[in-house]
Short mmCIF file of C-alpha atoms in Angstrom, two decimals:
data_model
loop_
_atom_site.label_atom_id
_atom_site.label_comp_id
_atom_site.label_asym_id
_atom_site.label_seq_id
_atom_site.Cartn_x
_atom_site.Cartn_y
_atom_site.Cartn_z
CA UNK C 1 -6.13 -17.05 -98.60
CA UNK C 2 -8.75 -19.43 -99.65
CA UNK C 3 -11.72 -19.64 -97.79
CA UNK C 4 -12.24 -22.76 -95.71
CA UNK C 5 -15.12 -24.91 -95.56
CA UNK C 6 -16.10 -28.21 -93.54
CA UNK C 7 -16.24 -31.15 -96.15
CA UNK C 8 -16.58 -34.88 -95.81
CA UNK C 9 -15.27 -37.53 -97.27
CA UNK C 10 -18.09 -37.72 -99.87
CA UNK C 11 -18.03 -33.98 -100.41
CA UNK C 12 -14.56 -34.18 -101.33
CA UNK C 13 -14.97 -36.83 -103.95
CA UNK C 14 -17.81 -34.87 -105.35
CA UNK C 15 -16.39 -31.52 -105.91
CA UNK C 16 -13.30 -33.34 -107.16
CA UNK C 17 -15.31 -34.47 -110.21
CA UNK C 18 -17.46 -31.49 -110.70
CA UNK C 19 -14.46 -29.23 -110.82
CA UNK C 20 -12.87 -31.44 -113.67
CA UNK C 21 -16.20 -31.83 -115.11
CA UNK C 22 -15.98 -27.87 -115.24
CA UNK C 23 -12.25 -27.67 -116.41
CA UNK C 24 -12.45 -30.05 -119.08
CA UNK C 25 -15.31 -30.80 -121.34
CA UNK C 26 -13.65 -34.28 -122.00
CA UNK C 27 -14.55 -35.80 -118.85
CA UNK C 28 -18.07 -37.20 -118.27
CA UNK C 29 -19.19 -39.64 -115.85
CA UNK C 30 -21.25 -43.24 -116.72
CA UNK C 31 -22.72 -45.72 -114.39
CA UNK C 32 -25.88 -47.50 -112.82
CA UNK C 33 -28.35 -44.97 -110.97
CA UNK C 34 -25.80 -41.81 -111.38
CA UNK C 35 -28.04 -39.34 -112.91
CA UNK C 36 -31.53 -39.13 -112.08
CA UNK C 37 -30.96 -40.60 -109.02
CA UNK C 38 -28.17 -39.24 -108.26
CA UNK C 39 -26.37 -42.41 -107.31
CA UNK C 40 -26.88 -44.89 -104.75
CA UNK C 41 -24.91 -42.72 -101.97
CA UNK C 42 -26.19 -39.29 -103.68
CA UNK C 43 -22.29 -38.48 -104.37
CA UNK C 44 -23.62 -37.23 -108.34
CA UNK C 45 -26.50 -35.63 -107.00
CA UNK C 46 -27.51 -32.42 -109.26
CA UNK C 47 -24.78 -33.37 -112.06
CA UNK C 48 -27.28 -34.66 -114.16
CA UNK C 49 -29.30 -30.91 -113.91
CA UNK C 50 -25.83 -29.14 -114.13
CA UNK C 51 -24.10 -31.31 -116.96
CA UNK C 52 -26.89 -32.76 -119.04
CA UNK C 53 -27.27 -36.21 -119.83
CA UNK C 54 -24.69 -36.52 -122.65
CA UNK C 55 -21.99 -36.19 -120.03
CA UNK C 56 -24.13 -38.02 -116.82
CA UNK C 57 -25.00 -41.31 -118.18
CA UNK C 58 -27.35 -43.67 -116.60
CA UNK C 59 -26.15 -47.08 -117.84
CA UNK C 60 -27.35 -50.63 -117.75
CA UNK C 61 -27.07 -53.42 -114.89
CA UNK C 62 -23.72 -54.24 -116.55
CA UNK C 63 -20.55 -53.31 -115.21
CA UNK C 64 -18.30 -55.10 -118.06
CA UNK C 65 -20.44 -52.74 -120.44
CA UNK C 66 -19.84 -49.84 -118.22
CA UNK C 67 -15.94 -50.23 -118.19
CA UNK C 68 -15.72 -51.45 -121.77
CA UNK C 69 -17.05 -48.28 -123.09
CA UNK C 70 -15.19 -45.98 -120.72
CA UNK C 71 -11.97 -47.83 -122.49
CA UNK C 72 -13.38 -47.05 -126.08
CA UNK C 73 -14.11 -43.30 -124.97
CA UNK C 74 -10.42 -42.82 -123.39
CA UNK C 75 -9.04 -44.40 -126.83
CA UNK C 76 -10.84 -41.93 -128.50
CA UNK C 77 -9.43 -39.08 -126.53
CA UNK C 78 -12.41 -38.91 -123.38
CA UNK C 79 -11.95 -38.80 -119.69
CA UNK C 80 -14.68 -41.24 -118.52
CA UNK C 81 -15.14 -41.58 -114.67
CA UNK C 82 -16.64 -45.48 -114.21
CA UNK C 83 -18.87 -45.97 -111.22
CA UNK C 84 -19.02 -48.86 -109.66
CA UNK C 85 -22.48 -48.88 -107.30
CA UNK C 86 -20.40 -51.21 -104.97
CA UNK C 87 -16.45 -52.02 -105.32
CA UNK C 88 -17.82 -55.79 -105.24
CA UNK C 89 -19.07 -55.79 -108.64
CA UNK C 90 -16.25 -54.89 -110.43
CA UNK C 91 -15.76 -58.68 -110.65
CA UNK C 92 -17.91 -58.71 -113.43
CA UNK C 93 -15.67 -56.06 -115.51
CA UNK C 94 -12.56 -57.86 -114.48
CA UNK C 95 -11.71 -58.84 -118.04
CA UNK C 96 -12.59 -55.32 -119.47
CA UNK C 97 -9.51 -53.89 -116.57
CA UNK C 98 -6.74 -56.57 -116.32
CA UNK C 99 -6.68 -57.69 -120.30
CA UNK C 100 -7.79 -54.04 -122.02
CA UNK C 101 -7.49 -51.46 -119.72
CA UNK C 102 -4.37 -52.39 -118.01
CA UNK C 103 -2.64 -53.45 -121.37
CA UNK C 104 -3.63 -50.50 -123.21
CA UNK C 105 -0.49 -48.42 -123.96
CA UNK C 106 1.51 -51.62 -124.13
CA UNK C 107 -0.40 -53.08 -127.03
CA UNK C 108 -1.21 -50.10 -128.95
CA UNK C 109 0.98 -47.10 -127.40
CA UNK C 110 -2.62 -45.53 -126.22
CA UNK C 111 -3.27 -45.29 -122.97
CA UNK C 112 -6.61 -45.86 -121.51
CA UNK C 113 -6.93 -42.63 -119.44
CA UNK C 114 -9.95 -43.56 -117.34
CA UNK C 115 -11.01 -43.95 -113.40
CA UNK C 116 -13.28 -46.82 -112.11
CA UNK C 117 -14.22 -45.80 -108.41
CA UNK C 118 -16.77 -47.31 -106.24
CA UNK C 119 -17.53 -47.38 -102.66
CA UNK C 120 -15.24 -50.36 -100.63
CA UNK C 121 -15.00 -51.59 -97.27
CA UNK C 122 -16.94 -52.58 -94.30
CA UNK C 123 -18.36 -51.77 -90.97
CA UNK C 124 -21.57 -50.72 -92.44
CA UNK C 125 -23.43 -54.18 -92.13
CA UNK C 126 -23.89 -54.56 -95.63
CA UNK C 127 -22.82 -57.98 -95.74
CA UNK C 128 -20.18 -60.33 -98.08
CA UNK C 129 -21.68 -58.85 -101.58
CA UNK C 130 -21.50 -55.02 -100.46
CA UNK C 131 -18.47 -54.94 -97.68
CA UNK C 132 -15.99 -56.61 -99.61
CA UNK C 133 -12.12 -54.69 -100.17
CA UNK C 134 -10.83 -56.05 -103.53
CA UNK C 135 -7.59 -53.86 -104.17
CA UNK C 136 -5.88 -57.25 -104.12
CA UNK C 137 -7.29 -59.10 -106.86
CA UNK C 138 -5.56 -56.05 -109.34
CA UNK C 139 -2.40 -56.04 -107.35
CA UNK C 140 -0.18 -58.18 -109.84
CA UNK C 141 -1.45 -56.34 -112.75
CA UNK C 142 0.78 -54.47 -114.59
CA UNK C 143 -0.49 -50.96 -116.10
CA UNK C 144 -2.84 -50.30 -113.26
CA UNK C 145 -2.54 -47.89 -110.71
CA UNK C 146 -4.65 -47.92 -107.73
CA UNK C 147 -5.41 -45.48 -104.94
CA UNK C 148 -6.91 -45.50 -101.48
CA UNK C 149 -7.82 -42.01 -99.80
CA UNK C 150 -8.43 -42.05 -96.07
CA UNK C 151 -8.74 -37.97 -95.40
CA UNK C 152 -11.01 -35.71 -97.13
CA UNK C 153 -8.45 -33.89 -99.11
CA UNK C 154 -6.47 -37.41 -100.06
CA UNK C 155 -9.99 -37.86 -101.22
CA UNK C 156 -9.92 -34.69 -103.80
CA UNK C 157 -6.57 -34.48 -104.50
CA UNK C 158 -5.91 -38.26 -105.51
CA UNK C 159 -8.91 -38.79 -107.70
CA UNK C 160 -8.16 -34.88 -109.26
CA UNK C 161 -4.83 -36.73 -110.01
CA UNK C 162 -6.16 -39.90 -110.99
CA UNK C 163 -8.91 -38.42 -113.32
CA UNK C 164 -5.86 -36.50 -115.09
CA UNK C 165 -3.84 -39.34 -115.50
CA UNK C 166 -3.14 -40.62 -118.99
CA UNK C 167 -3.42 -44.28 -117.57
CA UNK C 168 -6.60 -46.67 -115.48
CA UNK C 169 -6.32 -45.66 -112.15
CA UNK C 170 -9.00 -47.91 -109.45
CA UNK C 171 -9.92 -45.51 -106.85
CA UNK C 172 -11.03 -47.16 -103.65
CA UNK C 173 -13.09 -45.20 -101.53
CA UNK C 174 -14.09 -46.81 -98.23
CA UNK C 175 -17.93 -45.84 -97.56
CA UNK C 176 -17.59 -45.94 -93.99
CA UNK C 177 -16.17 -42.84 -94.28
CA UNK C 178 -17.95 -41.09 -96.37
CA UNK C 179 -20.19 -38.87 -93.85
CA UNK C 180 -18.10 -39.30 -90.77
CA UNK C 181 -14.93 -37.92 -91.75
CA UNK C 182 -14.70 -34.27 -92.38
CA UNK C 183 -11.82 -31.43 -92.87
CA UNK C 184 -11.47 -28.06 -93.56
CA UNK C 185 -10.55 -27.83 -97.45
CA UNK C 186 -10.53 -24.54 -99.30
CA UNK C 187 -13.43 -23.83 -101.35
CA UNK C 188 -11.53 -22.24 -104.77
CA UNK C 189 -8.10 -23.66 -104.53
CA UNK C 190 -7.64 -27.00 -106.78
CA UNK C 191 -6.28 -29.75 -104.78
CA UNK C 192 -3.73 -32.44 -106.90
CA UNK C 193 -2.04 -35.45 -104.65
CA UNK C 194 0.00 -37.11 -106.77
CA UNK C 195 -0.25 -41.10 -107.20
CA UNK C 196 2.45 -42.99 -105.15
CA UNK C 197 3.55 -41.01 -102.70
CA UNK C 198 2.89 -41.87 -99.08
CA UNK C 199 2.28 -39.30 -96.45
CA UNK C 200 3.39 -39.50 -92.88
CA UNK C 201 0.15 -39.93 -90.46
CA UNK C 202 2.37 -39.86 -87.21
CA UNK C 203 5.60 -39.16 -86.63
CA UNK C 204 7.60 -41.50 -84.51
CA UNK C 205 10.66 -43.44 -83.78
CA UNK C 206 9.63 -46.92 -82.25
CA UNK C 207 7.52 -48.66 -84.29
CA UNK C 208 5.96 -48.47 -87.96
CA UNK C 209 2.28 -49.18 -88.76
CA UNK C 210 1.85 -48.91 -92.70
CA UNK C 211 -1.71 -48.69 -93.70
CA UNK C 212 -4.15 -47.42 -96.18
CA UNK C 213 -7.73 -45.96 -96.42
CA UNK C 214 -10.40 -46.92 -93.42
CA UNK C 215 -8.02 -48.51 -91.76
CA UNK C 216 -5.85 -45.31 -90.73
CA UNK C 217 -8.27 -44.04 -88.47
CA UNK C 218 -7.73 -47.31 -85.91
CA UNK C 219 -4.30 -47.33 -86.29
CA UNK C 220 -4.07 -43.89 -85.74
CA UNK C 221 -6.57 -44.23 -82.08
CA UNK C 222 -3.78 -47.43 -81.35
CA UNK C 223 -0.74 -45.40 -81.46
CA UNK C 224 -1.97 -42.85 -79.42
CA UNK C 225 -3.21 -44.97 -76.84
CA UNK C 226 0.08 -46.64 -77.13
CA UNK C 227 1.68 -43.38 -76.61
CA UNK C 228 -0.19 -42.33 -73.42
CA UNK C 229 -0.41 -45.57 -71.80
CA UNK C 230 3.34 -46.71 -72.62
CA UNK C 231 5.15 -43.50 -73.92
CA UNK C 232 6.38 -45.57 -77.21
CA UNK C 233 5.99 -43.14 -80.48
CA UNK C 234 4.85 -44.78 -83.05
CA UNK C 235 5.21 -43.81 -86.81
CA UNK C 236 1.55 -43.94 -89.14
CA UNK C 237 2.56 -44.29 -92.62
CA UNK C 238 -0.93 -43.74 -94.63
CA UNK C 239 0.05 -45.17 -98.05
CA UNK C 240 -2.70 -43.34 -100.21
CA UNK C 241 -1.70 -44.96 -103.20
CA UNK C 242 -1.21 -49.00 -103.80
CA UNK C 243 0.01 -48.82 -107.15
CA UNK C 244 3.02 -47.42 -107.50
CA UNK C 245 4.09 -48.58 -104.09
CA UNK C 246 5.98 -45.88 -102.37
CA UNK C 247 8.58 -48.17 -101.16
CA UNK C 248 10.98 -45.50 -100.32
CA UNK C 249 8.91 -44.26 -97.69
CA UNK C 250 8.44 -47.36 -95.92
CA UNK C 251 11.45 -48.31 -96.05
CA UNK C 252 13.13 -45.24 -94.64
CA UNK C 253 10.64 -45.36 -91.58
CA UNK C 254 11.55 -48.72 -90.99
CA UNK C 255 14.97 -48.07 -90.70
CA UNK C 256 14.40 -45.33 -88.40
CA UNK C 257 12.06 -47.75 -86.07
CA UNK C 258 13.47 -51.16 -86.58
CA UNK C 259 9.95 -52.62 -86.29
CA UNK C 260 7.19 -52.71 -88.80
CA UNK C 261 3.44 -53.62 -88.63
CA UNK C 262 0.97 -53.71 -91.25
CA UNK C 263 -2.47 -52.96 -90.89
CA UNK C 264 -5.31 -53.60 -94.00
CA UNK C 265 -8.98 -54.41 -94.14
CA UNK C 266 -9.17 -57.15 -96.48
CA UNK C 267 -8.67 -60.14 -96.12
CA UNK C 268 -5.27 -61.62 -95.04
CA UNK C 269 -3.70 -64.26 -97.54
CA UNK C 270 -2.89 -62.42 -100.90
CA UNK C 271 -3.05 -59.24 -98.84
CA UNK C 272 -0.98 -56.57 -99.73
CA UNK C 273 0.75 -57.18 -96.21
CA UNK C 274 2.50 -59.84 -97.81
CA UNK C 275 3.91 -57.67 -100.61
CA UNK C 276 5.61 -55.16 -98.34
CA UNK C 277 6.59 -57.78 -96.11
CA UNK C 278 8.41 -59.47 -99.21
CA UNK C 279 9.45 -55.63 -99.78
CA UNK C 280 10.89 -54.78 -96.57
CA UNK C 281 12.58 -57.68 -96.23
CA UNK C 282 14.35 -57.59 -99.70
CA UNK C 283 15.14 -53.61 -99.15
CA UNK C 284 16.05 -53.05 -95.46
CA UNK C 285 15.91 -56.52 -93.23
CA UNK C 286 19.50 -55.85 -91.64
CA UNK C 287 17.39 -52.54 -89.90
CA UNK C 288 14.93 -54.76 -88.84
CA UNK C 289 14.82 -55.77 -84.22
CA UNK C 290 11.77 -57.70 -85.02
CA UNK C 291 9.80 -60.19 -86.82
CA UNK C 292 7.20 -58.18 -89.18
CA UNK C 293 3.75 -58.91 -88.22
CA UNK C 294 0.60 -57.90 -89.64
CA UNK C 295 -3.28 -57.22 -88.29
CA UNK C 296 -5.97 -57.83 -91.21
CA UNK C 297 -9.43 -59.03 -92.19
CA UNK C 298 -10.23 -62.84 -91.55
CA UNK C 299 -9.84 -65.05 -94.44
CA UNK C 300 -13.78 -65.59 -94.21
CA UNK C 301 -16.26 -63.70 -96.53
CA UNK C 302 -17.73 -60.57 -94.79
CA UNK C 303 -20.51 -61.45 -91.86
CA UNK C 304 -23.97 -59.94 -91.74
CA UNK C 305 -24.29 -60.13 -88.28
CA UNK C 306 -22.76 -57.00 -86.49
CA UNK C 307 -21.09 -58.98 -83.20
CA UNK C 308 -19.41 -61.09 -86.33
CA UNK C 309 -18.84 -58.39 -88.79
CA UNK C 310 -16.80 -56.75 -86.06
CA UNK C 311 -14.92 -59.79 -85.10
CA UNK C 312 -13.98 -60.04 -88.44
CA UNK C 313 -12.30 -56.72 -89.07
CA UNK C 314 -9.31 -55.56 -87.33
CA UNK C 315 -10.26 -53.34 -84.21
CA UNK C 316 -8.09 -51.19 -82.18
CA UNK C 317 -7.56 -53.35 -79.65
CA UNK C 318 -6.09 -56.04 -82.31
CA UNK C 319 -3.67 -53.52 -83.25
CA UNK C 320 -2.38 -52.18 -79.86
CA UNK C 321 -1.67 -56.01 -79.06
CA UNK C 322 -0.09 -56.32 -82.28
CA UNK C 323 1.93 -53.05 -81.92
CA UNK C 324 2.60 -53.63 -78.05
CA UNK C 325 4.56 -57.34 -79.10
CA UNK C 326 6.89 -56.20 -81.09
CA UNK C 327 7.49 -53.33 -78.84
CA UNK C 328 8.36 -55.84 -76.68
CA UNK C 329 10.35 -58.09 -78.75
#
């Protein structure tokens, strides 16, 4: 047996790119502040030393630069790693993703085999330029996958997968998390999740709460409080991946529950609440004893000011009274 040792969330993404890094000479990493500095959360810290600069490279203030040339080095047969310093400036690349990257293989038969990741999310008091979740704005793009770890080895294992895969994944890692969660992961064994498949937080038969990334850990504290206080059991399905949707999974919880919740960060209109609503409703309505409800982000950008920032996202207590009504229903 592999021996064990206590990583975080950070840790995990890190060793997932210096063991591919190791494995395969093809992959290289590019972005703002990666190298010498070893990036703005120290997650490339010592690559630059341990690589050399042809394969850690310190780029310009330009993310649309930074993308566009990790599409011309996957066309050419590289496995570039894009950081984004902050998820919120990938608006800048936008056009480099949805009309190259994403269309890639179906223009040209080449896929563009490359990962942007960047650090998401909020509760960190970084305000509406550095707190923002923006898995939405990519969601009706076809030839994009997205992911969205929440545990350590989700963390590994999904962007192991996702730096392997011949197509752009986004990989959304929520920053929050970073240093606070931690799990036991073995220290020579590789780790591969593969992209859309779901994984079953919770087991239970009353209720389903579908989530993803920061998110699950609140869900997770409202079910079990749910469970003490009320003895309802209440199924956590943590998605992991956004695109492909693992339908399937949520749809054969909901049939086993009859009730469904939905619980995201960002914000609410667009969300992707509304998409496996729509889903749900199309693929397994006649098992449903309740309305479908959903707890998310404000429509508002993201406050600076803690007592607001935390009004804004969803707390526990939002979804225990969101769970505990259609218990009730």
């Amino acid at each position: 047996m592999s021996e064990l040792r206590e990583t975080t969330y950070l840790e995990a993404i890190r060793d997932a790119m210096a063991e591919e890094m190791r494995r395969d000479d093809r992959v290289f990493i590019l972005g703002e502040d990666i190298g010498a500095y070893g990036g703005a959360f120290k997650i490339t810290e010592g690559f630059l030393d341990e690589f050399g600069a042809d394969r850690v490279i310190d780029t310009p203030i330009s993310e649309a630069a930074i993308v566009g040339a990790a599409i011309g080095a996957a066309h050419v047969g590289l496995r570039p790693i894009a950081e984004m310093q902050f998820i919120d400036f990938i608006a800048p690349a936008f056009d480099m993703i949805v009309n190259f990257a994403a269309k890639s293989r179906y223009r040209t038969g080449i896929g563009a085999g490359l990962v942007i990741r960047g650090p998401c999310g909020g509760g960190s008091r970084s305000g509406p330029f550095h707190s923002q979740n923006v898995e939405s704005y990519f969601a009706n793009v076809a030839g994009l996958k997205m992911v969205a770890p929440a545990t350590a080895r989700d963390a590994k294992g999904l962007l192991t997968a996702a730096i392997r895969d011949p197509d752009p994944v986004l990989y959304f890692e929520h920053k929050f998390l970073y240093r606070r969660v931690k799990e036991m992961l073995p220290i020579d064994e590789e780790i591969v999740v593969p992209l859309g498949v779901a994984r079953t937080h919770r087991e239970g038969s009353d209720l389903t709460i579908v989530t993803y990334g920061g998110m699950l850990y609140k869900t997770a504290e409202a079910a079990e409080a749910i469970a003490a206080e009320d003895g309802a059991e209440i199924e956590v399905i943590d998605l992991r991946s956004l695109r492909p949707l693992d339908t399937d999974a949520i749809v054969a919880s909901v049939r086993k529950t009859g009730r469904l919740l939905i619980v995201h960060e960002a914000a609410r209109f667009g969300g992707f609440a509304g998409e496996i609503t729509a889903q749900v409703s199309e693929q397994a309505f006649e098992w449903l004893d309740a309305p479908v409800r959903r707890v998310t982000a404000l429509d508002t950008p993201v406050p600076y000011a803690p007592a607001l920032e935390d009004y804004y996202l969803p707390q526990v207590d939002d979804i225990t009274a969101a769970a505990r009504w259609l218990l009730a229903y």
